[in-house]
Short mmCIF file of N, CA and C in Angstrom, two decimals:
data_model
loop_
_atom_site.label_atom_id
_atom_site.label_comp_id
_atom_site.label_asym_id
_atom_site.label_seq_id
_atom_site.Cartn_x
_atom_site.Cartn_y
_atom_site.Cartn_z
N UNK A 26 28.24 -5.52 -3.71
CA UNK A 26 27.54 -4.29 -3.39
C UNK A 26 26.27 -4.63 -2.61
N UNK A 27 26.08 -3.95 -1.49
CA UNK A 27 24.90 -4.19 -0.65
C UNK A 27 23.65 -3.69 -1.34
N UNK A 28 22.58 -4.39 -1.11
CA UNK A 28 21.29 -3.97 -1.67
C UNK A 28 20.76 -2.76 -0.92
N UNK A 29 20.06 -1.86 -1.60
CA UNK A 29 19.52 -0.66 -0.94
C UNK A 29 18.28 -0.98 -0.12
N UNK A 30 18.00 -0.08 0.80
CA UNK A 30 16.78 -0.09 1.59
C UNK A 30 15.97 1.11 1.13
N UNK A 31 14.70 0.88 0.78
CA UNK A 31 13.81 1.96 0.38
C UNK A 31 12.88 2.25 1.55
N UNK A 32 12.74 3.52 1.88
CA UNK A 32 11.83 3.96 2.94
C UNK A 32 10.90 5.01 2.36
N UNK A 33 9.60 4.82 2.56
CA UNK A 33 8.63 5.77 2.04
C UNK A 33 7.57 6.08 3.07
N UNK A 34 7.19 7.35 3.13
CA UNK A 34 6.14 7.80 4.03
C UNK A 34 4.90 8.16 3.22
N UNK A 35 3.77 7.61 3.62
CA UNK A 35 2.48 7.90 2.99
C UNK A 35 2.54 7.62 1.49
N UNK A 36 2.19 8.60 0.67
CA UNK A 36 2.21 8.40 -0.78
C UNK A 36 3.61 8.00 -1.25
N UNK A 37 4.64 8.47 -0.56
CA UNK A 37 6.02 8.11 -0.91
C UNK A 37 6.27 6.62 -0.81
N UNK A 38 5.54 5.94 0.07
CA UNK A 38 5.66 4.48 0.16
C UNK A 38 5.14 3.80 -1.10
N UNK A 39 4.04 4.34 -1.66
CA UNK A 39 3.51 3.81 -2.92
C UNK A 39 4.52 4.02 -4.04
N UNK A 40 5.13 5.20 -4.07
CA UNK A 40 6.11 5.50 -5.11
C UNK A 40 7.34 4.62 -4.97
N UNK A 41 7.79 4.39 -3.74
CA UNK A 41 8.94 3.51 -3.52
C UNK A 41 8.61 2.08 -3.97
N UNK A 42 7.41 1.61 -3.63
CA UNK A 42 7.01 0.26 -4.05
C UNK A 42 6.90 0.17 -5.56
N UNK A 43 6.32 1.19 -6.19
CA UNK A 43 6.20 1.19 -7.65
C UNK A 43 7.57 1.17 -8.31
N UNK A 44 8.50 1.94 -7.77
CA UNK A 44 9.86 1.93 -8.33
C UNK A 44 10.48 0.55 -8.18
N UNK A 45 10.34 -0.04 -7.00
CA UNK A 45 10.91 -1.38 -6.77
C UNK A 45 10.29 -2.40 -7.73
N UNK A 46 8.99 -2.34 -7.92
CA UNK A 46 8.31 -3.30 -8.80
C UNK A 46 8.68 -3.13 -10.26
N UNK A 47 8.91 -1.90 -10.68
CA UNK A 47 9.11 -1.65 -12.11
C UNK A 47 10.57 -1.56 -12.52
N UNK A 48 11.47 -1.50 -11.56
CA UNK A 48 12.89 -1.41 -11.89
C UNK A 48 13.36 -2.71 -12.53
N UNK A 49 14.04 -2.61 -13.63
CA UNK A 49 14.52 -3.80 -14.32
C UNK A 49 15.84 -4.31 -13.74
N UNK A 50 16.58 -3.43 -13.07
CA UNK A 50 17.91 -3.81 -12.62
C UNK A 50 18.10 -3.78 -11.11
N UNK A 51 17.33 -2.97 -10.40
CA UNK A 51 17.58 -2.74 -8.98
C UNK A 51 16.75 -3.66 -8.09
N UNK A 52 17.40 -4.53 -7.36
CA UNK A 52 16.74 -5.34 -6.33
C UNK A 52 16.86 -4.56 -5.01
N UNK A 53 15.88 -4.71 -4.12
CA UNK A 53 15.83 -3.98 -2.87
C UNK A 53 15.88 -4.96 -1.70
N UNK A 54 16.73 -4.66 -0.73
CA UNK A 54 16.82 -5.51 0.46
C UNK A 54 15.53 -5.39 1.28
N UNK A 55 15.18 -4.16 1.65
CA UNK A 55 13.99 -3.93 2.46
C UNK A 55 13.21 -2.74 1.91
N UNK A 56 11.91 -2.94 1.76
CA UNK A 56 10.99 -1.86 1.42
C UNK A 56 10.20 -1.58 2.70
N UNK A 57 10.44 -0.42 3.29
CA UNK A 57 9.84 -0.04 4.56
C UNK A 57 8.91 1.14 4.32
N UNK A 58 7.62 0.94 4.58
CA UNK A 58 6.65 2.01 4.34
C UNK A 58 5.95 2.39 5.63
N UNK A 59 5.67 3.68 5.77
CA UNK A 59 5.01 4.22 6.95
C UNK A 59 3.71 4.88 6.52
N UNK A 60 2.59 4.40 7.05
CA UNK A 60 1.30 5.03 6.76
C UNK A 60 1.01 5.14 5.28
N UNK A 61 1.31 4.08 4.56
CA UNK A 61 1.15 4.08 3.10
C UNK A 61 -0.19 3.46 2.71
N UNK A 62 -0.95 4.12 1.86
CA UNK A 62 -2.24 3.56 1.43
C UNK A 62 -2.06 2.51 0.33
N UNK A 63 -1.46 1.38 0.69
CA UNK A 63 -1.14 0.34 -0.29
C UNK A 63 -2.33 -0.14 -1.10
N UNK A 64 -3.47 -0.20 -0.47
CA UNK A 64 -4.67 -0.67 -1.16
C UNK A 64 -5.57 0.47 -1.59
N UNK A 65 -5.10 1.71 -1.41
CA UNK A 65 -5.85 2.87 -1.83
C UNK A 65 -6.49 3.61 -0.68
N UNK A 66 -7.19 4.68 -1.03
CA UNK A 66 -7.98 5.46 -0.07
C UNK A 66 -9.38 5.65 -0.63
N UNK A 67 -10.32 5.80 0.29
CA UNK A 67 -11.70 6.04 -0.10
C UNK A 67 -12.41 6.81 1.01
N UNK A 68 -13.02 7.93 0.64
CA UNK A 68 -13.82 8.71 1.57
C UNK A 68 -15.27 8.82 1.11
N UNK A 69 -15.48 8.96 -0.19
CA UNK A 69 -16.83 9.13 -0.74
C UNK A 69 -16.78 8.79 -2.23
N UNK A 70 -17.93 8.49 -2.82
CA UNK A 70 -18.00 8.16 -4.24
C UNK A 70 -17.93 9.42 -5.09
N UNK A 71 -17.14 9.32 -6.16
CA UNK A 71 -17.00 10.42 -7.09
C UNK A 71 -16.44 9.85 -8.40
N UNK A 72 -17.31 9.63 -9.37
CA UNK A 72 -16.86 9.06 -10.64
C UNK A 72 -15.86 9.95 -11.36
N UNK A 73 -15.94 11.25 -11.13
CA UNK A 73 -15.06 12.20 -11.82
C UNK A 73 -13.58 11.97 -11.48
N UNK A 74 -13.34 11.36 -10.33
CA UNK A 74 -11.95 11.11 -9.92
C UNK A 74 -11.21 10.21 -10.91
N UNK A 75 -11.97 9.41 -11.67
CA UNK A 75 -11.36 8.51 -12.65
C UNK A 75 -11.33 9.10 -14.06
N UNK A 76 -11.65 10.37 -14.18
CA UNK A 76 -11.58 11.02 -15.49
C UNK A 76 -10.12 11.21 -15.89
N UNK A 77 -9.83 11.24 -17.19
CA UNK A 77 -8.44 11.48 -17.63
C UNK A 77 -7.87 12.78 -17.05
N UNK A 78 -8.71 13.80 -16.92
CA UNK A 78 -8.25 15.07 -16.36
C UNK A 78 -7.70 14.87 -14.95
N UNK A 79 -8.49 14.24 -14.07
CA UNK A 79 -8.05 14.04 -12.69
C UNK A 79 -6.90 13.04 -12.61
N UNK A 80 -6.96 11.96 -13.37
CA UNK A 80 -5.91 10.95 -13.33
C UNK A 80 -4.55 11.53 -13.73
N UNK A 81 -4.56 12.52 -14.60
CA UNK A 81 -3.29 13.10 -15.05
C UNK A 81 -2.83 14.30 -14.23
N UNK A 82 -3.69 14.81 -13.34
CA UNK A 82 -3.32 16.04 -12.63
C UNK A 82 -3.35 15.97 -11.11
N UNK A 83 -4.09 15.04 -10.54
CA UNK A 83 -4.22 14.95 -9.08
C UNK A 83 -3.61 13.63 -8.60
N UNK A 84 -2.50 13.72 -7.89
CA UNK A 84 -1.80 12.50 -7.50
C UNK A 84 -2.68 11.55 -6.69
N UNK A 85 -3.48 12.06 -5.76
CA UNK A 85 -4.29 11.17 -4.94
C UNK A 85 -5.33 10.41 -5.76
N UNK A 86 -5.72 10.94 -6.92
CA UNK A 86 -6.70 10.23 -7.75
C UNK A 86 -6.13 8.91 -8.26
N UNK A 87 -4.83 8.80 -8.27
CA UNK A 87 -4.18 7.59 -8.76
C UNK A 87 -4.21 6.45 -7.75
N UNK A 88 -4.54 6.76 -6.50
CA UNK A 88 -4.71 5.69 -5.52
C UNK A 88 -6.06 5.78 -4.81
N UNK A 89 -6.99 6.50 -5.45
CA UNK A 89 -8.38 6.53 -5.00
C UNK A 89 -9.03 5.24 -5.45
N UNK A 90 -9.64 4.52 -4.52
CA UNK A 90 -10.23 3.21 -4.84
C UNK A 90 -11.65 3.16 -4.29
N UNK A 91 -12.60 3.39 -5.15
CA UNK A 91 -14.00 3.46 -4.74
C UNK A 91 -14.62 2.06 -4.82
N UNK A 92 -14.99 1.48 -3.67
CA UNK A 92 -15.55 0.12 -3.70
C UNK A 92 -16.93 0.05 -4.33
N UNK A 93 -17.59 1.21 -4.48
CA UNK A 93 -18.94 1.23 -5.05
C UNK A 93 -18.94 1.34 -6.57
N UNK A 94 -17.83 1.75 -7.13
CA UNK A 94 -17.70 1.80 -8.59
C UNK A 94 -16.38 1.13 -8.98
N UNK A 95 -16.18 -0.05 -8.43
CA UNK A 95 -14.94 -0.79 -8.60
C UNK A 95 -14.58 -1.05 -10.07
N UNK A 96 -15.54 -1.43 -10.93
CA UNK A 96 -15.19 -1.63 -12.34
C UNK A 96 -14.62 -0.36 -13.00
N UNK A 97 -15.15 0.79 -12.63
CA UNK A 97 -14.63 2.04 -13.18
C UNK A 97 -13.21 2.30 -12.68
N UNK A 98 -12.94 2.00 -11.42
CA UNK A 98 -11.59 2.10 -10.87
C UNK A 98 -10.63 1.22 -11.67
N UNK A 99 -11.00 -0.03 -11.89
CA UNK A 99 -10.13 -0.94 -12.64
C UNK A 99 -9.89 -0.46 -14.07
N UNK A 100 -10.91 0.10 -14.67
CA UNK A 100 -10.81 0.53 -16.06
C UNK A 100 -10.02 1.82 -16.24
N UNK A 101 -10.22 2.78 -15.35
CA UNK A 101 -9.68 4.13 -15.59
C UNK A 101 -8.54 4.56 -14.69
N UNK A 102 -8.35 3.92 -13.55
CA UNK A 102 -7.25 4.34 -12.67
C UNK A 102 -5.92 3.99 -13.34
N UNK A 103 -5.01 4.94 -13.32
CA UNK A 103 -3.77 4.79 -14.09
C UNK A 103 -2.57 4.33 -13.27
N UNK A 104 -2.77 4.01 -12.00
CA UNK A 104 -1.61 3.66 -11.17
C UNK A 104 -1.86 2.47 -10.25
N UNK A 105 -2.74 2.62 -9.26
CA UNK A 105 -2.89 1.61 -8.21
C UNK A 105 -3.25 0.21 -8.71
N UNK A 106 -4.24 0.05 -9.60
CA UNK A 106 -4.56 -1.32 -10.01
C UNK A 106 -3.40 -1.97 -10.78
N UNK A 107 -2.53 -1.16 -11.34
CA UNK A 107 -1.37 -1.69 -12.06
C UNK A 107 -0.33 -2.20 -11.08
N UNK A 108 0.06 -1.36 -10.10
CA UNK A 108 1.11 -1.80 -9.17
C UNK A 108 0.60 -2.86 -8.19
N UNK A 109 -0.73 -2.93 -8.00
CA UNK A 109 -1.28 -3.97 -7.13
C UNK A 109 -1.60 -5.26 -7.88
N UNK A 110 -1.43 -5.26 -9.19
CA UNK A 110 -1.71 -6.47 -9.96
C UNK A 110 -3.18 -6.77 -10.10
N UNK A 111 -4.04 -5.80 -9.83
CA UNK A 111 -5.48 -6.02 -9.96
C UNK A 111 -5.89 -6.09 -11.43
N UNK A 112 -5.08 -5.51 -12.28
CA UNK A 112 -5.20 -5.72 -13.72
C UNK A 112 -3.84 -6.27 -14.16
N UNK A 113 -3.83 -7.04 -15.19
CA UNK A 113 -2.60 -7.69 -15.63
C UNK A 113 -1.53 -6.65 -15.94
N UNK A 114 -0.42 -6.76 -15.22
CA UNK A 114 0.66 -5.80 -15.42
C UNK A 114 2.02 -6.48 -15.59
N UNK A 115 2.09 -7.74 -15.20
CA UNK A 115 3.37 -8.44 -15.26
C UNK A 115 4.32 -8.03 -14.15
N UNK A 116 3.88 -7.16 -13.24
CA UNK A 116 4.75 -6.72 -12.15
C UNK A 116 4.74 -7.76 -11.03
N UNK A 117 5.88 -7.88 -10.35
CA UNK A 117 6.00 -8.86 -9.30
C UNK A 117 6.94 -8.33 -8.23
N UNK A 118 6.41 -8.05 -7.06
CA UNK A 118 7.22 -7.56 -5.94
C UNK A 118 8.14 -8.65 -5.42
N UNK A 119 7.70 -9.87 -5.47
CA UNK A 119 8.48 -11.01 -4.97
C UNK A 119 9.86 -11.08 -5.62
N UNK A 120 9.94 -10.80 -6.88
CA UNK A 120 11.21 -10.87 -7.60
C UNK A 120 12.12 -9.69 -7.33
N UNK A 121 11.61 -8.65 -6.68
CA UNK A 121 12.36 -7.40 -6.56
C UNK A 121 12.73 -7.00 -5.14
N UNK A 122 12.01 -7.52 -4.14
CA UNK A 122 12.19 -7.07 -2.76
C UNK A 122 12.39 -8.27 -1.84
N UNK A 123 13.43 -8.19 -1.01
CA UNK A 123 13.67 -9.28 -0.06
C UNK A 123 12.65 -9.26 1.08
N UNK A 124 12.45 -8.09 1.68
CA UNK A 124 11.49 -7.95 2.79
C UNK A 124 10.65 -6.70 2.59
N UNK A 125 9.35 -6.84 2.81
CA UNK A 125 8.39 -5.76 2.67
C UNK A 125 7.78 -5.52 4.05
N UNK A 126 8.05 -4.33 4.62
CA UNK A 126 7.61 -3.98 5.97
C UNK A 126 6.62 -2.83 5.89
N UNK A 127 5.42 -3.06 6.42
CA UNK A 127 4.38 -2.03 6.42
C UNK A 127 4.13 -1.56 7.84
N UNK A 128 4.48 -0.32 8.12
CA UNK A 128 4.24 0.30 9.42
C UNK A 128 2.92 1.06 9.30
N UNK A 129 1.99 0.76 10.17
CA UNK A 129 0.66 1.35 10.09
C UNK A 129 0.17 1.67 11.51
N UNK A 130 -0.96 2.34 11.61
CA UNK A 130 -1.50 2.69 12.92
C UNK A 130 -3.02 2.74 12.89
N UNK A 131 -3.66 2.17 13.90
CA UNK A 131 -5.11 2.30 14.01
C UNK A 131 -5.53 3.73 14.38
N UNK A 132 -4.55 4.61 14.66
CA UNK A 132 -4.83 6.01 14.98
C UNK A 132 -4.60 6.93 13.77
N UNK A 133 -4.35 6.34 12.61
CA UNK A 133 -4.11 7.14 11.40
C UNK A 133 -5.36 7.95 11.08
N UNK A 134 -5.20 9.26 10.93
CA UNK A 134 -6.33 10.13 10.68
C UNK A 134 -6.46 10.54 9.22
N UNK A 135 -5.59 10.02 8.35
CA UNK A 135 -5.59 10.39 6.94
C UNK A 135 -6.06 9.25 6.05
N UNK A 136 -5.50 8.08 6.22
CA UNK A 136 -5.81 6.94 5.34
C UNK A 136 -7.14 6.33 5.74
N UNK A 137 -8.00 6.13 4.73
CA UNK A 137 -9.29 5.46 4.94
C UNK A 137 -9.48 4.40 3.90
N UNK A 138 -9.67 3.17 4.24
CA UNK A 138 -9.65 2.69 5.61
C UNK A 138 -8.21 2.66 6.14
N UNK A 139 -8.06 2.77 7.43
CA UNK A 139 -6.71 2.76 8.01
C UNK A 139 -5.99 1.45 7.71
N UNK A 140 -6.76 0.39 7.49
CA UNK A 140 -6.17 -0.93 7.21
C UNK A 140 -5.45 -0.98 5.86
N UNK A 141 -5.66 0.01 5.01
CA UNK A 141 -4.94 0.06 3.74
C UNK A 141 -3.43 0.08 3.97
N UNK A 142 -3.02 0.64 5.11
CA UNK A 142 -1.61 0.68 5.47
C UNK A 142 -1.02 -0.69 5.73
N UNK A 143 -1.87 -1.70 5.94
CA UNK A 143 -1.40 -3.07 6.11
C UNK A 143 -2.00 -4.00 5.05
N UNK A 144 -2.23 -3.42 3.88
CA UNK A 144 -2.65 -4.17 2.69
C UNK A 144 -4.05 -4.77 2.80
N UNK A 145 -4.96 -4.05 3.42
CA UNK A 145 -6.35 -4.47 3.50
C UNK A 145 -7.23 -3.35 2.96
N UNK A 146 -8.42 -3.71 2.50
CA UNK A 146 -9.33 -2.70 1.95
C UNK A 146 -10.77 -3.17 2.06
N UNK A 147 -11.66 -2.25 1.71
CA UNK A 147 -13.09 -2.55 1.72
C UNK A 147 -13.43 -3.60 0.68
N UNK A 148 -14.42 -4.41 1.00
CA UNK A 148 -14.97 -5.35 0.04
C UNK A 148 -15.77 -4.54 -1.00
N UNK A 149 -15.93 -5.10 -2.17
CA UNK A 149 -16.67 -4.42 -3.23
C UNK A 149 -18.10 -4.16 -2.77
N UNK A 150 -18.57 -2.93 -3.02
CA UNK A 150 -19.92 -2.47 -2.70
C UNK A 150 -20.22 -2.39 -1.20
N UNK A 151 -19.19 -2.37 -0.37
CA UNK A 151 -19.40 -2.22 1.07
C UNK A 151 -18.26 -1.37 1.64
N UNK A 152 -18.39 -1.06 2.92
CA UNK A 152 -17.28 -0.45 3.64
C UNK A 152 -16.89 -1.38 4.79
N UNK A 153 -16.91 -2.66 4.47
CA UNK A 153 -16.49 -3.70 5.38
C UNK A 153 -15.10 -4.15 4.94
N UNK A 154 -14.12 -4.04 5.82
CA UNK A 154 -12.73 -4.34 5.47
C UNK A 154 -12.50 -5.85 5.38
N UNK A 155 -11.87 -6.27 4.29
CA UNK A 155 -11.51 -7.67 4.09
C UNK A 155 -10.12 -7.90 4.67
N UNK A 156 -9.98 -8.84 5.60
CA UNK A 156 -8.66 -9.12 6.17
C UNK A 156 -7.65 -9.55 5.09
N UNK A 157 -6.41 -9.23 5.32
CA UNK A 157 -5.33 -9.53 4.38
C UNK A 157 -5.38 -10.96 3.85
N UNK A 158 -5.45 -11.95 4.74
CA UNK A 158 -5.41 -13.36 4.33
C UNK A 158 -6.66 -13.80 3.57
N UNK A 159 -7.74 -13.03 3.66
CA UNK A 159 -8.98 -13.35 2.95
C UNK A 159 -9.14 -12.57 1.64
N UNK A 160 -8.21 -11.66 1.38
CA UNK A 160 -8.34 -10.78 0.21
C UNK A 160 -8.00 -11.50 -1.09
N UNK A 161 -8.56 -10.99 -2.18
CA UNK A 161 -8.20 -11.51 -3.51
C UNK A 161 -6.72 -11.29 -3.80
N UNK A 162 -6.19 -10.17 -3.30
CA UNK A 162 -4.76 -9.89 -3.49
C UNK A 162 -3.92 -11.05 -2.97
N UNK A 163 -4.28 -11.52 -1.78
CA UNK A 163 -3.53 -12.62 -1.16
C UNK A 163 -3.87 -13.96 -1.82
N UNK A 164 -5.15 -14.27 -1.92
CA UNK A 164 -5.57 -15.57 -2.45
C UNK A 164 -5.06 -15.81 -3.87
N UNK A 165 -5.07 -14.76 -4.69
CA UNK A 165 -4.63 -14.90 -6.09
C UNK A 165 -3.16 -14.57 -6.28
N UNK A 166 -2.47 -14.28 -5.18
CA UNK A 166 -1.03 -14.01 -5.19
C UNK A 166 -0.64 -12.89 -6.15
N UNK A 167 -1.47 -11.83 -6.17
CA UNK A 167 -1.13 -10.67 -7.00
C UNK A 167 0.24 -10.17 -6.59
N UNK A 168 1.06 -9.88 -7.52
CA UNK A 168 2.44 -9.37 -7.40
C UNK A 168 3.31 -10.22 -6.46
N UNK A 169 2.94 -11.48 -6.23
CA UNK A 169 3.76 -12.38 -5.41
C UNK A 169 3.59 -12.20 -3.91
N UNK A 170 2.50 -11.54 -3.51
CA UNK A 170 2.30 -11.20 -2.10
C UNK A 170 2.11 -12.45 -1.23
N UNK A 171 1.37 -13.45 -1.70
CA UNK A 171 1.15 -14.68 -0.92
C UNK A 171 2.44 -15.46 -0.78
N UNK A 172 3.20 -15.53 -1.86
CA UNK A 172 4.48 -16.23 -1.81
C UNK A 172 5.41 -15.57 -0.80
N UNK A 173 5.49 -14.25 -0.84
CA UNK A 173 6.35 -13.52 0.11
C UNK A 173 5.88 -13.75 1.55
N UNK A 174 4.58 -13.75 1.77
CA UNK A 174 4.04 -13.97 3.11
C UNK A 174 4.41 -15.38 3.59
N UNK A 175 4.27 -16.36 2.72
CA UNK A 175 4.61 -17.73 3.07
C UNK A 175 6.09 -17.92 3.39
N UNK A 176 6.92 -17.07 2.83
CA UNK A 176 8.37 -17.12 3.07
C UNK A 176 8.78 -16.15 4.19
N UNK A 177 7.80 -15.63 4.93
CA UNK A 177 8.03 -14.70 6.03
C UNK A 177 8.80 -13.45 5.59
N UNK A 178 8.42 -12.92 4.43
CA UNK A 178 9.06 -11.72 3.88
C UNK A 178 8.11 -10.52 3.87
N UNK A 179 6.90 -10.72 4.40
CA UNK A 179 5.92 -9.64 4.58
C UNK A 179 5.81 -9.41 6.08
N UNK A 180 5.93 -8.16 6.50
CA UNK A 180 5.91 -7.85 7.93
C UNK A 180 5.01 -6.64 8.17
N UNK A 181 4.24 -6.72 9.25
CA UNK A 181 3.35 -5.63 9.64
C UNK A 181 3.80 -5.13 11.01
N UNK A 182 3.98 -3.83 11.13
CA UNK A 182 4.36 -3.22 12.41
C UNK A 182 3.26 -2.23 12.78
N UNK A 183 2.54 -2.54 13.84
CA UNK A 183 1.49 -1.64 14.31
C UNK A 183 2.08 -0.62 15.27
N UNK A 184 1.73 0.64 15.08
CA UNK A 184 2.18 1.70 15.97
C UNK A 184 0.97 2.41 16.57
N UNK A 185 1.26 3.39 17.40
CA UNK A 185 0.19 4.21 17.96
C UNK A 185 0.33 5.66 17.47
N UNK A 186 0.91 5.83 16.30
CA UNK A 186 1.20 7.16 15.77
C UNK A 186 0.08 7.65 14.85
N UNK A 187 -0.19 8.93 14.95
CA UNK A 187 -1.08 9.57 13.97
C UNK A 187 -0.30 9.69 12.66
N UNK A 188 -0.99 9.85 11.55
CA UNK A 188 -0.36 9.88 10.24
C UNK A 188 0.76 10.93 10.17
N UNK A 189 0.49 12.09 10.69
CA UNK A 189 1.46 13.19 10.62
C UNK A 189 2.65 12.98 11.56
N UNK A 190 2.60 11.99 12.43
CA UNK A 190 3.68 11.72 13.38
C UNK A 190 4.74 10.74 12.86
N UNK A 191 4.47 10.04 11.77
CA UNK A 191 5.38 8.98 11.34
C UNK A 191 6.83 9.44 11.19
N UNK A 192 7.04 10.67 10.77
CA UNK A 192 8.41 11.17 10.59
C UNK A 192 8.96 11.83 11.85
N UNK A 193 8.19 11.84 12.91
CA UNK A 193 8.64 12.50 14.13
C UNK A 193 9.58 11.60 14.93
N UNK A 194 10.50 12.24 15.62
CA UNK A 194 11.43 11.52 16.48
C UNK A 194 10.67 10.76 17.56
N UNK A 195 9.63 11.38 18.11
CA UNK A 195 8.85 10.78 19.17
C UNK A 195 8.22 9.45 18.73
N UNK A 196 7.58 9.43 17.58
CA UNK A 196 6.96 8.20 17.07
C UNK A 196 8.02 7.14 16.79
N UNK A 197 9.07 7.53 16.11
CA UNK A 197 10.12 6.56 15.76
C UNK A 197 10.82 6.03 17.00
N UNK A 198 11.03 6.88 17.99
CA UNK A 198 11.66 6.45 19.24
C UNK A 198 10.80 5.40 19.96
N UNK A 199 9.50 5.62 20.00
CA UNK A 199 8.59 4.68 20.68
C UNK A 199 8.56 3.32 20.02
N UNK A 200 8.84 3.27 18.71
CA UNK A 200 8.70 2.00 17.98
C UNK A 200 10.00 1.54 17.34
N UNK A 201 11.13 2.09 17.78
CA UNK A 201 12.39 1.80 17.11
C UNK A 201 12.77 0.33 17.14
N UNK A 202 12.51 -0.37 18.24
CA UNK A 202 12.88 -1.79 18.31
C UNK A 202 12.10 -2.60 17.28
N UNK A 203 10.82 -2.33 17.15
CA UNK A 203 9.99 -3.06 16.19
C UNK A 203 10.37 -2.77 14.76
N UNK A 204 10.89 -1.57 14.48
CA UNK A 204 11.22 -1.17 13.13
C UNK A 204 12.68 -1.48 12.78
N UNK A 205 13.59 -1.17 13.67
CA UNK A 205 15.02 -1.32 13.38
C UNK A 205 15.44 -2.75 13.06
N UNK A 206 14.75 -3.73 13.63
CA UNK A 206 15.15 -5.12 13.35
C UNK A 206 15.04 -5.47 11.87
N UNK A 207 14.24 -4.72 11.11
CA UNK A 207 14.11 -4.98 9.68
C UNK A 207 15.14 -4.22 8.86
N UNK A 208 15.90 -3.37 9.51
CA UNK A 208 16.91 -2.59 8.81
C UNK A 208 18.33 -3.11 9.02
N UNK A 209 18.44 -4.12 9.84
CA UNK A 209 19.79 -4.68 10.14
C UNK A 209 20.13 -5.81 9.19
#
């Protein structure tokens, strides 16, 4: 039986990755995400976003990552630090996914920082983006990300699409060669 391919757009990419990481039986050939805030989103500081009320009722609060109150994020966020391995979860993407493809765009008007779509985020207490290879996620091999990268199983595809264009025929047509090679 052929392995499935998971495709997720925006928040759906996080959900697809979470399913792949937590599934006990299902291995995935390719996890393909478009404009997904893998490392979270951040626009402004708001401690209330980590309250039990917000964590249980507002989906975006589960991937809100405030670099200025990072300890509170680690303590109270109920989703992102778990699937990213920032707190001990025992989850490992390496064991579950053959290839992880992140399609992102420097023209994304929704995800902040836009680099979150390629597994990068702000450094703690700043809004300075830490490059993927310099991140703690990579250096400490959270969820097997460094191992996968070393085995050429992590792929980044840069597009020129706005966030709302990822599902459009026009965007996909312009970048089909770069994307389709990971689906064959």
